[in-house]
mmCIF file of C-alpha atoms and ligand atoms in Angstrom:
data_model
loop_
_atom_site.group_PDB
_atom_site.id
_atom_site.type_symbol
_atom_site.label_atom_id
_atom_site.label_comp_id
_atom_site.label_asym_id
_atom_site.label_seq_id
_atom_site.Cartn_x
_atom_site.Cartn_y
_atom_site.Cartn_z
ATOM 1 C CA MET P 1 97.960 116.326 84.793
ATOM 2 C CA THR P 2 95.275 116.159 82.121
ATOM 3 C CA ALA P 3 93.902 112.662 82.648
ATOM 4 C CA ILE P 4 92.749 112.990 86.249
ATOM 5 C CA HIS P 5 89.692 114.993 87.184
ATOM 6 C CA THR P 6 88.439 113.011 90.129
ATOM 7 C CA ARG P 7 87.663 114.719 93.432
ATOM 8 C CA THR P 8 90.622 112.808 94.884
ATOM 9 C CA ALA P 9 93.119 114.219 92.352
ATOM 10 C CA ASN P 10 94.979 115.988 95.186
ATOM 11 C CA LEU P 11 95.837 112.528 96.577
ATOM 12 C CA VAL P 12 96.063 110.539 93.379
ATOM 13 C CA VAL P 13 98.411 112.815 91.438
ATOM 14 C CA PRO P 14 101.231 112.750 94.066
ATOM 15 C CA ALA P 15 100.665 109.004 94.481
ATOM 16 C CA LEU P 16 101.234 108.448 90.750
ATOM 17 C CA GLU P 17 104.261 110.728 90.772
ATOM 18 C CA ALA P 18 105.664 108.488 93.500
ATOM 19 C CA ALA P 19 104.673 105.309 91.626
ATOM 20 C CA VAL P 20 106.700 106.151 88.528
ATOM 21 C CA ARG P 21 109.850 106.725 90.622
ATOM 22 C CA ALA P 22 110.020 102.971 91.319
ATOM 23 C CA PRO P 23 113.076 101.091 90.045
ATOM 24 C CA SER P 24 112.602 98.797 87.044
ATOM 25 C CA PRO P 25 114.908 96.527 85.012
ATOM 26 C CA HIS P 26 116.750 98.660 82.414
ATOM 27 C CA ASN P 27 114.365 101.472 83.496
ATOM 28 C CA THR P 28 111.622 99.970 81.312
ATOM 29 C CA GLN P 29 108.843 101.326 83.584
ATOM 30 C CA PRO P 30 106.519 98.409 82.778
ATOM 31 C CA TRP P 31 103.366 99.925 84.313
ATOM 32 C CA ARG P 32 100.128 101.630 83.406
ATOM 33 C CA PHE P 33 97.577 103.124 85.778
ATOM 34 C CA GLU P 34 93.836 103.655 85.696
ATOM 35 C CA VAL P 35 92.208 106.042 88.090
ATOM 36 C CA GLY P 36 88.672 106.059 89.485
ATOM 37 C CA GLU P 37 87.061 108.153 92.228
ATOM 38 C CA ASP P 38 88.343 106.014 95.062
ATOM 39 C CA ARG P 39 90.854 103.702 93.437
ATOM 40 C CA ILE P 40 94.080 103.395 91.472
ATOM 41 C CA ASP P 41 94.418 100.295 89.296
ATOM 42 C CA VAL P 42 97.948 99.153 88.476
ATOM 43 C CA HIS P 43 98.461 97.221 85.234
ATOM 44 C CA LEU P 44 101.456 95.487 83.714
ATOM 45 C CA ASP P 45 102.431 96.941 80.347
ATOM 46 C CA PRO P 46 103.371 93.778 78.419
ATOM 47 C CA GLY P 47 105.061 95.825 75.684
ATOM 48 C CA ARG P 48 107.663 96.888 78.251
ATOM 49 C CA VAL P 49 108.605 93.474 79.591
ATOM 50 C CA LEU P 50 112.188 92.551 78.610
ATOM 51 C CA THR P 51 111.726 89.601 76.237
ATOM 52 C CA VAL P 52 115.262 88.239 76.705
ATOM 53 C CA ALA P 53 116.330 89.106 80.274
ATOM 54 C CA ASP P 54 112.845 88.718 81.773
ATOM 55 C CA ALA P 55 110.826 86.504 79.429
ATOM 56 C CA ASP P 56 108.202 85.559 82.033
ATOM 57 C CA GLY P 57 107.788 89.092 83.393
ATOM 58 C CA ARG P 58 109.076 88.279 86.887
ATOM 59 C CA GLU P 59 111.274 91.372 87.163
ATOM 60 C CA ALA P 60 108.544 93.541 85.640
ATOM 61 C CA ARG P 61 106.215 92.372 88.426
ATOM 62 C CA LEU P 62 108.895 93.183 91.023
ATOM 63 C CA ALA P 63 109.081 96.694 89.557
ATOM 64 C CA CYS P 64 105.297 97.072 89.644
ATOM 65 C CA GLY P 65 105.259 95.812 93.247
ATOM 66 C CA ALA P 66 107.728 98.597 94.064
ATOM 67 C CA ALA P 67 105.449 101.121 92.327
ATOM 68 C CA ILE P 68 102.491 99.833 94.375
ATOM 69 C CA LEU P 69 104.409 100.370 97.622
ATOM 70 C CA ASN P 70 105.248 103.917 96.498
ATOM 71 C CA ILE P 71 101.517 104.597 96.004
ATOM 72 C CA GLN P 72 100.738 103.243 99.492
ATOM 73 C CA LEU P 73 103.484 105.391 101.044
ATOM 74 C CA ALA P 74 102.391 108.567 99.251
ATOM 75 C CA LEU P 75 98.773 108.079 100.347
ATOM 76 C CA ARG P 76 99.795 107.371 103.941
ATOM 77 C CA ALA P 77 102.043 110.440 104.045
ATOM 78 C CA ALA P 78 99.041 112.463 102.838
ATOM 79 C CA GLY P 79 97.023 111.115 105.761
ATOM 80 C CA ARG P 80 94.913 108.603 103.805
ATOM 81 C CA ALA P 81 94.771 104.898 104.565
ATOM 82 C CA CYS P 82 94.443 102.500 101.647
ATOM 83 C CA ALA P 83 93.735 98.819 101.055
ATOM 84 C CA VAL P 84 95.701 96.959 98.410
ATOM 85 C CA HIS P 85 94.128 94.077 96.536
ATOM 86 C CA LEU P 86 96.795 92.241 94.535
ATOM 87 C CA LEU P 87 95.765 90.388 91.364
ATOM 88 C CA PRO P 88 92.094 91.190 91.926
ATOM 89 C CA ASP P 89 90.854 89.626 88.681
ATOM 90 C CA ARG P 90 91.918 86.092 87.759
ATOM 91 C CA ALA P 91 90.640 86.594 84.225
ATOM 92 C CA ARG P 92 92.991 89.583 83.734
ATOM 93 C CA PRO P 93 96.478 88.685 85.001
ATOM 94 C CA ALA P 94 97.901 92.011 83.741
ATOM 95 C CA HIS P 95 95.641 93.790 86.237
ATOM 96 C CA LEU P 96 98.194 93.627 89.050
ATOM 97 C CA ALA P 97 96.523 95.564 91.817
ATOM 98 C CA THR P 98 93.757 97.838 92.913
ATOM 99 C CA VAL P 99 94.658 100.354 95.591
ATOM 100 C CA TRP P 100 91.441 101.460 97.313
ATOM 101 C CA LEU P 101 91.471 104.852 98.989
ATOM 102 C CA GLN P 102 90.094 104.663 102.506
ATOM 103 C CA GLY P 103 89.571 106.994 105.446
ATOM 104 C CA PRO P 104 92.025 109.282 107.215
ATOM 105 C CA CYS P 105 95.039 107.823 109.012
ATOM 106 C CA GLN P 106 97.576 109.076 111.535
ATOM 107 C CA VAL P 107 100.810 110.050 109.766
ATOM 108 C CA THR P 108 103.988 108.947 111.528
ATOM 109 C CA PRO P 109 107.441 110.528 111.072
ATOM 110 C CA GLU P 110 108.502 107.246 109.409
ATOM 111 C CA ASP P 111 105.649 107.553 106.874
ATOM 112 C CA ARG P 112 106.876 111.033 105.985
ATOM 113 C CA ALA P 113 110.529 109.970 105.789
ATOM 114 C CA PHE P 114 109.757 107.005 103.523
ATOM 115 C CA ALA P 115 107.512 109.028 101.213
ATOM 116 C CA ARG P 116 110.253 111.681 100.909
ATOM 117 C CA ALA P 117 112.919 109.043 100.237
ATOM 118 C CA VAL P 118 111.004 107.827 97.157
ATOM 119 C CA GLY P 119 112.201 110.958 95.322
ATOM 120 C CA PHE P 120 115.885 110.604 96.122
ATOM 121 C CA ARG P 121 116.433 106.838 96.073
ATOM 122 C CA ARG P 122 118.816 105.891 93.248
ATOM 123 C CA SER P 123 120.520 102.771 91.951
ATOM 124 C CA ASN P 124 124.129 103.606 92.728
ATOM 125 C CA ARG P 125 126.510 101.626 90.484
ATOM 126 C CA ARG P 126 129.614 103.463 91.662
ATOM 127 C CA PRO P 127 132.197 102.148 94.119
ATOM 128 C CA PHE P 128 131.217 102.402 97.776
ATOM 129 C CA THR P 129 133.605 103.387 100.539
ATOM 130 C CA ASP P 130 135.008 100.764 102.897
ATOM 131 C CA ARG P 131 132.916 102.096 105.805
ATOM 132 C CA PRO P 132 130.903 99.101 107.054
ATOM 133 C CA VAL P 133 127.117 99.240 107.258
ATOM 134 C CA PRO P 134 126.417 99.108 111.015
ATOM 135 C CA PRO P 135 124.414 96.290 112.618
ATOM 136 C CA TRP P 136 121.308 98.425 113.314
ATOM 137 C CA ILE P 137 120.931 99.282 109.620
ATOM 138 C CA ARG P 138 121.594 95.690 108.550
ATOM 139 C CA HIS P 139 118.882 94.629 110.980
ATOM 140 C CA ALA P 140 116.507 97.300 109.633
ATOM 141 C CA LEU P 141 117.047 96.107 106.031
ATOM 142 C CA VAL P 142 116.246 92.512 106.971
ATOM 143 C CA ARG P 143 113.186 93.617 108.938
ATOM 144 C CA ALA P 144 111.938 95.753 106.032
ATOM 145 C CA ALA P 145 111.831 92.685 103.794
ATOM 146 C CA SER P 146 110.029 90.569 106.372
ATOM 147 C CA LEU P 147 107.424 93.301 106.989
ATOM 148 C CA GLU P 148 106.360 92.780 103.369
ATOM 149 C CA GLY P 149 106.411 88.983 103.531
ATOM 150 C CA ALA P 150 109.814 88.395 101.885
ATOM 151 C CA SER P 151 113.212 87.407 103.204
ATOM 152 C CA LEU P 152 116.518 89.256 102.918
ATOM 153 C CA VAL P 153 119.626 87.200 103.621
ATOM 154 C CA LEU P 154 122.873 89.108 104.127
ATOM 155 C CA LEU P 155 125.803 87.082 102.821
ATOM 156 C CA ASP P 156 128.029 87.503 105.870
ATOM 157 C CA ARG P 157 130.106 84.351 105.547
ATOM 158 C CA PRO P 158 133.084 84.879 103.220
ATOM 159 C CA ALA P 159 132.497 81.459 101.616
ATOM 160 C CA ASP P 160 128.899 82.433 100.706
ATOM 161 C CA LEU P 161 130.030 85.749 99.292
ATOM 162 C CA ASP P 162 132.718 84.009 97.220
ATOM 163 C CA GLU P 163 130.160 81.572 95.863
ATOM 164 C CA LEU P 164 127.779 84.410 94.985
ATOM 165 C CA ALA P 165 130.650 86.229 93.242
ATOM 166 C CA ALA P 166 131.403 83.093 91.201
ATOM 167 C CA LEU P 167 127.723 82.794 90.168
ATOM 168 C CA LEU P 168 127.727 86.467 89.257
ATOM 169 C CA ARG P 169 130.781 86.017 87.024
ATOM 170 C CA ARG P 170 129.247 82.959 85.362
ATOM 171 C CA ALA P 171 125.899 84.657 84.690
ATOM 172 C CA GLU P 172 127.566 87.857 83.490
ATOM 173 C CA HIS P 173 129.695 85.810 81.088
ATOM 174 C CA LEU P 174 126.648 83.974 79.698
ATOM 175 C CA GLN P 175 124.770 87.249 79.208
ATOM 176 C CA ALA P 176 127.825 88.927 77.638
ATOM 177 C CA GLU P 177 128.028 86.046 75.127
ATOM 178 C CA ASP P 178 124.318 86.203 74.289
ATOM 179 C CA PRO P 179 123.782 88.500 71.275
ATOM 180 C CA ALA P 180 120.039 88.787 71.976
ATOM 181 C CA PHE P 181 120.684 89.883 75.576
ATOM 182 C CA GLN P 182 123.289 92.411 74.448
ATOM 183 C CA GLU P 183 121.004 93.776 71.738
ATOM 184 C CA GLU P 184 118.201 94.244 74.302
ATOM 185 C CA LEU P 185 120.628 95.935 76.719
ATOM 186 C CA ARG P 186 121.766 98.285 73.923
ATOM 187 C CA ARG P 187 118.156 99.173 73.102
ATOM 188 C CA TRP P 188 117.544 100.192 76.714
ATOM 189 C CA THR P 189 120.753 102.154 77.159
ATOM 190 C CA ALA P 190 120.085 105.783 76.457
ATOM 191 C CA GLU P 191 122.169 108.823 75.744
ATOM 192 C CA ASN P 192 121.716 111.401 78.488
ATOM 193 C CA GLY P 193 118.715 113.669 78.012
ATOM 194 C CA HIS P 194 117.422 111.909 74.885
ATOM 195 C CA ARG P 195 114.762 109.643 76.368
ATOM 196 C CA ASP P 196 112.396 109.375 79.293
ATOM 197 C CA ASP P 197 113.135 105.665 79.806
ATOM 198 C CA GLY P 198 116.176 103.356 79.597
ATOM 199 C CA VAL P 199 119.415 103.628 81.562
ATOM 200 C CA PRO P 200 121.267 106.857 80.736
ATOM 201 C CA LEU P 201 125.024 106.639 80.283
ATOM 202 C CA SER P 202 125.486 108.921 83.298
ATOM 203 C CA ALA P 203 123.875 106.273 85.562
ATOM 204 C CA GLY P 204 126.305 103.490 84.576
ATOM 205 C CA GLY P 205 129.211 102.857 86.943
ATOM 206 C CA PRO P 206 132.909 102.449 86.153
ATOM 207 C CA ARG P 207 134.373 99.044 85.391
ATOM 208 C CA PRO P 208 135.691 97.412 88.577
ATOM 209 C CA ALA P 209 139.511 97.294 88.639
ATOM 210 C CA PRO P 210 141.012 93.802 88.139
ATOM 211 C CA GLY P 211 141.037 91.709 91.293
ATOM 212 C CA GLY P 212 137.695 93.040 92.590
ATOM 213 C CA LEU P 213 135.147 90.535 93.876
ATOM 214 C CA LEU P 214 131.944 91.700 92.190
ATOM 215 C CA THR P 215 131.050 91.921 88.513
ATOM 216 C CA LEU P 216 128.657 94.765 87.877
ATOM 217 C CA ARG P 217 126.519 94.907 84.747
ATOM 218 C CA GLN P 218 128.367 96.813 82.040
ATOM 219 C CA TYR P 219 126.142 99.144 80.037
ATOM 220 C CA PRO P 220 127.168 99.822 76.425
ATOM 221 C CA GLY P 221 129.033 103.119 76.036
ATOM 222 C CA GLY P 222 130.730 102.860 79.440
ATOM 223 C CA GLU P 223 133.768 100.953 78.083
ATOM 224 C CA GLU P 224 135.783 104.159 77.801
ATOM 225 C CA ARG P 225 135.598 104.860 81.522
ATOM 226 C CA PRO P 226 138.736 104.036 83.518
ATOM 227 C CA ALA P 227 138.443 100.993 85.798
ATOM 228 C CA ARG P 228 138.195 101.813 89.519
ATOM 229 C CA PRO P 229 138.585 99.745 92.669
ATOM 230 C CA PHE P 230 135.321 98.898 94.423
ATOM 231 C CA GLU P 231 134.798 98.306 98.148
ATOM 232 C CA SER P 232 137.028 95.501 99.392
ATOM 233 C CA ASP P 233 134.436 93.847 101.637
ATOM 234 C CA PRO P 234 131.064 94.409 99.948
ATOM 235 C CA LEU P 235 127.742 93.931 101.731
ATOM 236 C CA VAL P 236 125.641 91.748 99.425
ATOM 237 C CA ALA P 237 122.167 90.405 100.177
ATOM 238 C CA VAL P 238 119.669 88.172 98.428
ATOM 239 C CA LEU P 239 115.978 89.057 98.508
ATOM 240 C CA SER P 240 113.767 85.995 98.193
ATOM 241 C CA SER P 241 110.146 84.990 98.207
ATOM 242 C CA PHE P 242 108.710 81.772 99.583
ATOM 243 C CA THR P 243 107.008 80.818 96.310
ATOM 244 C CA ASP P 244 107.576 82.010 92.762
ATOM 245 C CA VAL P 245 104.019 82.780 91.654
ATOM 246 C CA PRO P 246 103.057 86.262 90.341
ATOM 247 C CA LEU P 247 101.419 87.192 93.660
ATOM 248 C CA ALA P 248 104.668 86.449 95.529
ATOM 249 C CA GLN P 249 106.652 88.430 92.961
ATOM 250 C CA LEU P 250 104.437 91.476 93.505
ATOM 251 C CA ARG P 251 104.794 91.154 97.287
ATOM 252 C CA THR P 252 108.558 90.843 96.870
ATOM 253 C CA GLY P 253 108.534 93.999 94.745
ATOM 254 C CA GLN P 254 106.873 95.805 97.657
ATOM 255 C CA ALA P 255 109.537 94.324 99.942
ATOM 256 C CA LEU P 256 112.295 95.346 97.550
ATOM 257 C CA GLN P 257 111.155 98.950 97.645
ATOM 258 C CA ARG P 258 110.763 98.956 101.436
ATOM 259 C CA VAL P 259 114.323 97.589 101.740
ATOM 260 C CA LEU P 260 115.732 100.187 99.315
ATOM 261 C CA LEU P 261 113.906 103.057 101.040
ATOM 262 C CA THR P 262 115.051 101.819 104.447
ATOM 263 C CA GLY P 263 118.597 102.096 103.137
ATOM 264 C CA THR P 264 117.933 105.513 101.587
ATOM 265 C CA THR P 265 116.518 106.977 104.805
ATOM 266 C CA ALA P 266 119.603 105.686 106.677
ATOM 267 C CA GLY P 267 122.026 107.148 104.101
ATOM 268 C CA VAL P 268 122.908 103.739 102.642
ATOM 269 C CA SER P 269 123.109 103.346 98.853
ATOM 270 C CA ALA P 270 122.209 100.209 96.921
ATOM 271 C CA SER P 271 122.616 98.723 93.497
ATOM 272 C CA PHE P 272 121.356 95.539 91.835
ATOM 273 C CA LEU P 273 123.381 92.508 90.775
ATOM 274 C CA SER P 274 120.604 90.664 88.944
ATOM 275 C CA GLN P 275 122.659 88.544 86.561
ATOM 276 C CA PRO P 276 122.531 85.317 88.645
ATOM 277 C CA VAL P 277 118.750 85.561 89.099
ATOM 278 C CA GLU P 278 118.152 86.200 85.411
ATOM 279 C CA VAL P 279 120.042 83.092 84.218
ATOM 280 C CA GLY P 280 118.246 79.809 84.997
ATOM 281 C CA ALA P 281 121.266 77.685 85.950
ATOM 282 C CA THR P 282 122.787 80.258 88.288
ATOM 283 C CA ARG P 283 119.418 81.009 89.827
ATOM 284 C CA ASP P 284 119.095 77.327 90.796
ATOM 285 C CA ALA P 285 122.611 77.396 92.271
ATOM 286 C CA LEU P 286 121.788 80.565 94.197
ATOM 287 C CA ARG P 287 118.726 78.860 95.586
ATOM 288 C CA ASP P 288 120.928 75.980 96.760
ATOM 289 C CA LEU P 289 123.299 78.491 98.369
ATOM 290 C CA LEU P 290 120.335 79.797 100.386
ATOM 291 C CA GLY P 291 119.426 76.307 101.598
ATOM 292 C CA GLY P 292 117.160 75.153 98.762
ATOM 293 C CA GLU P 293 113.823 76.546 100.031
ATOM 294 C CA ALA P 294 113.725 80.225 99.079
ATOM 295 C CA CYS P 295 113.088 81.623 95.582
ATOM 296 C CA PRO P 296 115.780 84.265 94.908
ATOM 297 C CA GLN P 297 114.292 87.372 93.312
ATOM 298 C CA ALA P 298 116.985 90.053 93.534
ATOM 299 C CA VAL P 299 120.617 90.423 94.586
ATOM 300 C CA LEU P 300 121.508 93.759 96.131
ATOM 301 C CA ARG P 301 124.737 95.456 97.120
ATOM 302 C CA PHE P 302 124.665 98.025 99.938
ATOM 303 C CA GLY P 303 127.170 100.594 101.140
ATOM 304 C CA TYR P 304 128.106 104.215 101.534
ATOM 305 C CA GLY P 305 128.549 105.929 98.215
ATOM 306 C CA PHE P 306 128.789 109.331 96.617
ATOM 307 C CA ALA P 307 125.576 110.679 95.121
ATOM 308 C CA ALA P 308 124.336 108.955 91.970
ATOM 309 C CA PRO P 309 122.376 110.825 89.282
ATOM 310 C CA ALA P 310 118.608 110.508 88.875
ATOM 311 C CA THR P 311 117.284 108.539 85.908
ATOM 312 C CA PRO P 312 114.403 109.889 83.795
ATOM 313 C CA ARG P 313 110.785 108.754 83.934
ATOM 314 C CA ARG P 314 107.730 109.016 81.729
ATOM 315 C CA ARG P 315 105.368 111.536 83.285
ATOM 316 C CA PRO P 316 102.390 110.056 85.166
ATOM 317 C CA GLU P 317 99.945 111.557 82.641
ATOM 318 C CA CYS P 318 101.639 109.521 79.880
ATOM 319 C CA VAL P 319 100.928 106.256 81.688
ATOM 320 C CA THR P 320 97.550 106.988 83.261
ATOM 321 C CA ARG P 321 93.994 107.116 82.011
ATOM 322 C CA PRO P 322 90.607 107.314 83.684
ATOM 323 C CA ARG P 323 89.283 103.930 84.662
ATOM 324 C CA ARG P 324 86.706 102.451 82.315
ATOM 325 C CA ARG P 325 83.971 100.342 83.873
ATOM 326 C CA GLN P 326 84.336 96.666 82.964
ATOM 327 C CA PRO P 327 81.518 95.145 80.839
ATOM 328 C CA GLU P 328 80.304 92.980 83.725
ATOM 329 C CA GLU P 329 79.949 96.067 85.964
ATOM 330 C CA ALA P 330 77.733 97.773 83.394
ATOM 331 C CA THR P 331 75.188 94.923 83.561
ATOM 332 C CA ARG P 332 74.995 94.957 87.366
HETATM 333 C C1 FMN C 1 114.064 93.793 89.190
HETATM 334 C C2 FMN C 1 115.181 94.764 88.881
HETATM 335 C C3 FMN C 1 116.412 94.290 88.433
HETATM 336 C C4 FMN C 1 117.465 95.184 88.187
HETATM 337 N N1 FMN C 1 118.686 94.686 87.813
HETATM 338 C C5 FMN C 1 119.740 95.523 87.638
HETATM 339 C C6 FMN C 1 121.052 95.014 87.371
HETATM 340 O O1 FMN C 1 121.269 93.812 87.292
HETATM 341 N N2 FMN C 1 122.072 95.883 87.241
HETATM 342 C C7 FMN C 1 121.886 97.240 87.387
HETATM 343 O O2 FMN C 1 122.853 97.971 87.275
HETATM 344 N N3 FMN C 1 120.646 97.756 87.653
HETATM 345 C C8 FMN C 1 119.585 96.923 87.792
HETATM 346 N N4 FMN C 1 118.345 97.430 88.120
HETATM 347 C C9 FMN C 1 118.209 98.868 88.360
HETATM 348 C C10 FMN C 1 117.514 99.587 87.214
HETATM 349 O O3 FMN C 1 118.339 99.652 86.077
HETATM 350 C C11 FMN C 1 117.095 100.964 87.716
HETATM 351 O O4 FMN C 1 116.099 100.800 88.696
HETATM 352 C C12 FMN C 1 116.552 101.869 86.641
HETATM 353 O O5 FMN C 1 117.551 102.171 85.691
HETATM 354 C C13 FMN C 1 116.019 103.186 87.243
HETATM 355 O O6 FMN C 1 117.041 103.857 87.956
HETATM 356 P P1 FMN C 1 116.920 104.187 89.515
HETATM 357 O O7 FMN C 1 116.827 102.888 90.245
HETATM 358 O O8 FMN C 1 118.185 104.942 89.829
HETATM 359 O O9 FMN C 1 115.689 105.021 89.717
HETATM 360 C C14 FMN C 1 117.274 96.572 88.357
HETATM 361 C C15 FMN C 1 116.019 97.043 88.806
HETATM 362 C C16 FMN C 1 114.989 96.151 89.076
HETATM 363 C C17 FMN C 1 113.675 96.654 89.602
#
């Protein structure tokens, strides 16, 4: 890595390698990093926020929250504590976080397992088997969200699942009929091996066979694939925050990543069903389904699947630069 010459490079470089493995909508990777001696600053890259699907940058902040958690986990696994200051500068809302490196910490087996899982977590859009996710893992997923200040509700009642499926169909239909949404989706769908961002064709799943409950996002180019039956009794969950301000979205991004990694370490795959949270009307209805208080941020599907391919990333050195002192620091 060319950009980082600090004395903490041995910690910072693996932390940034972990950061860029975070999930992001259409694999936009909407982050930039600045590195100082004892800190990593995380910034939103506004040029990589989806202008149609995510006009207010909510999903981009979820993705950056996930990247922040990956940094924390990598530092912990290397035996270094850190303190995270979210939105540290009101005057610069794109400055999402500063992660301060602190003293040594005791590394637990869970720290190591989570840090390792960052590298093999995938969004798995393929059908899952009908093997149910056991109660202890379901409990662990819910707990992972609450540890990061969010809430994960598993849609266990068939009526709730049916209602979610109806919202999913409605939102998918609206997005399929929206030329601007489809054009944006096309721009972020990549041929395999040609780009270091976007969703490669190999990562898209098959079309669900007729009669299936869930509607997965269809990426352009996948139409030729034969339709396949998906799991008959899917495990679907809604991740929510308690408010919908940028700070809560970042916290929910951390929760999202802790939930996904909890699944990964237990051998459970996940994929996103974001359509109903991206469309205003269905998002309101989803909120009502959850009792009217929570702010839905992501819909996830969990299960046992066959391995999904890795998606590409921009290298950390392409998204990182040394931290420049702010003007007000220079005058101090
Ligand atoms: C906030 C958010 C929303 C997403 N929504 C969807 C979605 O609706 N459908 C989907 O197939 N993938 C969705 N994804 C998954 C991304 O496309 C995926 O993270 C990205 O392509 C990188 O691949 P990976 O997760 O396998 O590393 C979403 C990811 C994030 C963070």
